[in-house]
């Protein structure tokens, strides 16, 4: 009887503890970058996104499945952490460097997966044929919100498409991959990695090209530029007429 009782107790303890042991063994350890990222996450992100990145109601969404690309974009551009809830997270001087943002992204990536930025390669096309193709893709997919001259524009409900004039290759690629705010997601099924590089190449080449013929008014477009020239010219003509009339 004592033997049966002892076996029963041991079996019960094993049944209670074995799942936890198995689960612990199945959970892989965090990488070195993810360990650093977890420390940074618990310093500034945990209050809104929760201890396991599953979100906090009325504060911040779950980051499970968001991927490192989304974290790098939001944190690396200073959009996160937010001081308060607004219609749109605004770009500002970042609280963390891009390296630290990548570490936080590595932690979120290992928690729940998601889209990641390519590593070890340039994130822009440089040959003229690819850049020309990137221009076509940009005009079809991006210019309606960001403008033909990269200046951005207003959207509904207090949101806006930001200017791309100071956006880096990494920032643009991450935005296309994750679709922040009102921006659609351009996954590899919508734009292949090569097409993304072509779009970035076109954007950066457009910023490098200077406007011929003088002041370009930030490329607002021929209608607005022509109207401004007309108004300035008419005012100059009126003053010239008055001056001539006064002299005569």
XYZ file of C-alpha atoms in Angstrom:
248
model
C 0.000 0.000 0.000
C 2.822 2.363 0.847
C 4.459 1.629 -2.518
C 1.226 2.334 -4.405
C 0.726 5.588 -2.498
C 4.315 6.688 -3.215
C 3.932 5.909 -6.924
C 0.658 7.823 -7.024
C 2.256 10.899 -5.441
C 5.273 10.789 -7.786
C 3.025 10.342 -10.833
C 0.859 13.284 -9.805
C 3.870 15.545 -9.319
C 5.299 14.541 -12.701
C 1.971 15.180 -14.442
C 1.794 18.639 -12.853
C 5.386 19.664 -13.574
C 6.133 17.950 -16.892
C 4.127 20.362 -19.140
C 5.939 23.355 -17.659
C 9.311 21.703 -18.134
C 8.454 20.738 -21.703
C 7.238 24.240 -22.481
C 10.406 25.762 -21.047
C 12.521 23.448 -23.158
C 10.522 24.320 -26.307
C 11.023 28.088 -25.825
C 14.289 29.088 -27.524
C 16.544 31.590 -25.725
C 16.621 35.176 -26.952
C 19.465 36.335 -29.176
C 21.951 38.922 -27.889
C 20.221 41.726 -29.814
C 16.810 40.639 -28.552
C 18.066 40.620 -24.951
C 19.230 44.229 -25.369
C 15.965 45.047 -27.095
C 13.940 43.560 -24.260
C 15.707 45.829 -21.767
C 14.964 48.883 -23.927
C 11.369 47.712 -24.451
C 10.791 47.374 -20.722
C 12.134 50.905 -20.216
C 9.803 52.825 -22.523
C 7.408 50.552 -24.436
C 5.933 48.256 -21.829
C 3.544 50.853 -20.360
C 1.558 51.059 -23.603
C 2.180 47.696 -25.277
C 2.201 45.449 -22.198
C 4.762 43.063 -20.683
C 4.400 40.510 -23.480
C 3.826 43.022 -26.310
C 0.178 41.963 -26.464
C -1.085 45.532 -26.140
C -2.858 47.535 -23.465
C -6.472 48.596 -24.001
C -6.848 52.308 -24.846
C -3.068 52.747 -24.747
C -1.294 50.759 -27.434
C -1.940 47.884 -29.857
C -0.474 44.409 -29.755
C 2.919 44.060 -31.438
C 2.650 40.315 -31.954
C 3.172 39.778 -35.665
C 4.176 43.416 -36.281
C 7.732 42.378 -37.087
C 11.027 44.161 -36.666
C 10.499 46.341 -39.758
C 7.530 48.138 -38.186
C 9.401 48.668 -34.920
C 12.476 50.024 -36.689
C 10.351 52.468 -38.703
C 8.332 53.754 -35.754
C 11.167 53.939 -33.221
C 13.979 54.887 -35.608
C 12.054 57.898 -36.945
C 11.004 59.109 -33.495
C 7.321 58.405 -34.065
C 7.452 56.106 -31.050
C 7.302 56.478 -28.162
C 4.360 58.893 -28.410
C 3.857 61.521 -25.743
C 0.071 61.367 -26.201
C -2.553 59.869 -28.474
C -2.967 61.920 -31.662
C -4.508 61.508 -35.096
C -1.094 60.487 -36.410
C 2.311 59.763 -34.938
C 4.606 62.549 -36.099
C 8.236 62.203 -37.058
C 10.499 63.836 -34.475
C 14.040 63.532 -33.116
C 14.307 59.843 -32.153
C 14.602 58.719 -28.560
C 16.699 55.735 -29.675
C 19.242 55.250 -32.447
C 18.514 53.019 -35.444
C 20.754 50.365 -33.894
C 18.725 50.420 -30.680
C 15.496 50.437 -32.701
C 16.764 47.316 -34.497
C 17.422 45.669 -31.115
C 13.866 46.373 -29.955
C 12.708 45.084 -33.325
C 14.707 41.887 -32.831
C 12.924 41.317 -29.506
C 9.478 41.851 -31.049
C 10.443 39.669 -34.001
C 11.406 36.785 -31.750
C 8.190 37.171 -29.756
C 5.767 36.967 -32.663
C 7.420 37.201 -36.080
C 6.442 39.522 -38.909
C 8.065 41.452 -41.777
C 11.792 42.167 -41.583
C 14.125 44.467 -43.496
C 16.705 42.900 -45.829
C 20.186 42.732 -44.350
C 23.563 43.111 -45.950
C 22.470 44.869 -49.125
C 21.810 48.349 -50.457
C 18.156 49.306 -50.299
C 18.092 51.275 -53.539
C 18.472 50.617 -57.250
C 21.140 52.611 -59.072
C 20.926 51.680 -62.770
C 18.896 53.983 -65.013
C 16.509 51.304 -66.263
C 15.481 50.307 -62.739
C 15.138 53.956 -61.673
C 12.907 54.625 -64.682
C 10.740 51.648 -63.700
C 10.695 52.971 -60.136
C 9.344 56.279 -61.422
C 6.432 54.491 -63.083
C 5.671 52.551 -59.901
C 5.932 55.683 -57.760
C 3.508 57.632 -59.958
C 1.020 54.739 -59.906
C 1.200 53.822 -56.204
C 2.641 56.744 -54.244
C 2.190 60.122 -55.938
C -1.523 60.429 -55.100
C -0.616 60.894 -51.419
C 3.050 61.899 -51.337
C 2.868 64.173 -54.401
C 4.834 64.111 -57.637
C 7.539 66.215 -55.980
C 7.733 64.136 -52.730
C 6.242 66.986 -50.686
C 3.448 64.949 -49.081
C -0.136 66.057 -48.583
C -3.165 66.149 -46.310
C -5.462 63.154 -45.802
C -8.755 62.763 -43.947
C -9.378 62.949 -40.174
C -6.306 65.032 -39.400
C -3.885 62.571 -40.977
C -1.378 63.274 -43.718
C 1.153 61.685 -46.037
C 4.561 62.947 -44.883
C 7.183 64.509 -47.104
C 9.816 62.122 -48.424
C 12.478 64.789 -48.881
C 14.428 63.714 -45.787
C 13.489 60.011 -45.747
C 16.307 57.456 -45.823
C 16.385 54.248 -47.869
C 15.781 52.159 -44.757
C 12.854 54.314 -43.672
C 11.135 54.158 -47.074
C 11.600 50.388 -47.401
C 10.211 49.790 -43.897
C 7.212 52.029 -44.622
C 6.382 50.166 -47.834
C 6.768 46.825 -46.091
C 4.603 47.633 -43.050
C 2.140 50.351 -44.145
C 2.189 52.750 -41.179
C -0.852 54.938 -40.431
C -3.076 55.265 -43.549
C -0.426 53.939 -45.898
C -1.270 50.620 -47.605
C 1.028 47.655 -47.101
C 3.179 46.894 -50.136
C 4.191 43.346 -49.352
C 6.255 41.264 -51.744
C 3.033 40.164 -53.463
C 2.198 43.795 -54.311
C 5.713 45.089 -55.024
C 8.601 42.663 -55.335
C 11.820 43.437 -53.419
C 13.410 44.549 -56.699
C 10.499 46.913 -57.383
C 10.802 48.385 -53.897
C 14.479 49.063 -54.550
C 13.530 50.686 -57.861
C 11.005 52.989 -56.174
C 13.569 54.015 -53.562
C 16.142 54.598 -56.280
C 13.717 56.891 -58.105
C 12.858 58.841 -54.945
C 16.483 59.411 -54.052
C 17.425 60.338 -57.630
C 14.563 62.843 -57.729
C 15.936 64.511 -54.600
C 19.409 64.657 -56.115
C 18.273 66.261 -59.388
C 18.228 70.054 -59.302
C 15.478 72.084 -60.953
C 16.697 73.646 -64.215
C 15.998 77.296 -64.764
C 16.080 78.619 -61.214
C 13.703 78.498 -58.268
C 11.359 75.499 -58.392
C 9.039 76.261 -55.450
C 9.601 72.770 -53.992
C 7.934 71.210 -57.044
C 4.394 71.974 -55.981
C 3.361 71.546 -59.600
C 3.028 73.574 -62.824
C -0.407 75.001 -61.974
C 0.527 76.460 -58.588
C 3.919 77.627 -59.841
C 2.370 79.241 -62.912
C -0.292 80.946 -60.783
C 2.356 82.330 -58.449
C 4.390 83.656 -61.363
C 1.237 85.239 -62.837
C 0.285 86.959 -59.578
C 3.809 88.220 -58.901
C 4.080 89.417 -62.505
C 0.730 91.224 -62.391
C 1.626 92.986 -59.153
C 4.958 94.035 -60.635
C 3.216 95.349 -63.759
C 0.701 97.368 -61.683
C 3.490 98.971 -59.656
C 5.483 99.677 -62.822
C 2.416 101.306 -64.423
C 1.770 103.471 -61.380
C 5.439 104.480 -61.254
C 5.454 105.440 -64.938
C 2.193 107.348 -64.556
C 3.590 109.236 -61.568
C 6.697 110.197 -63.489
C 4.703 111.462 -66.463
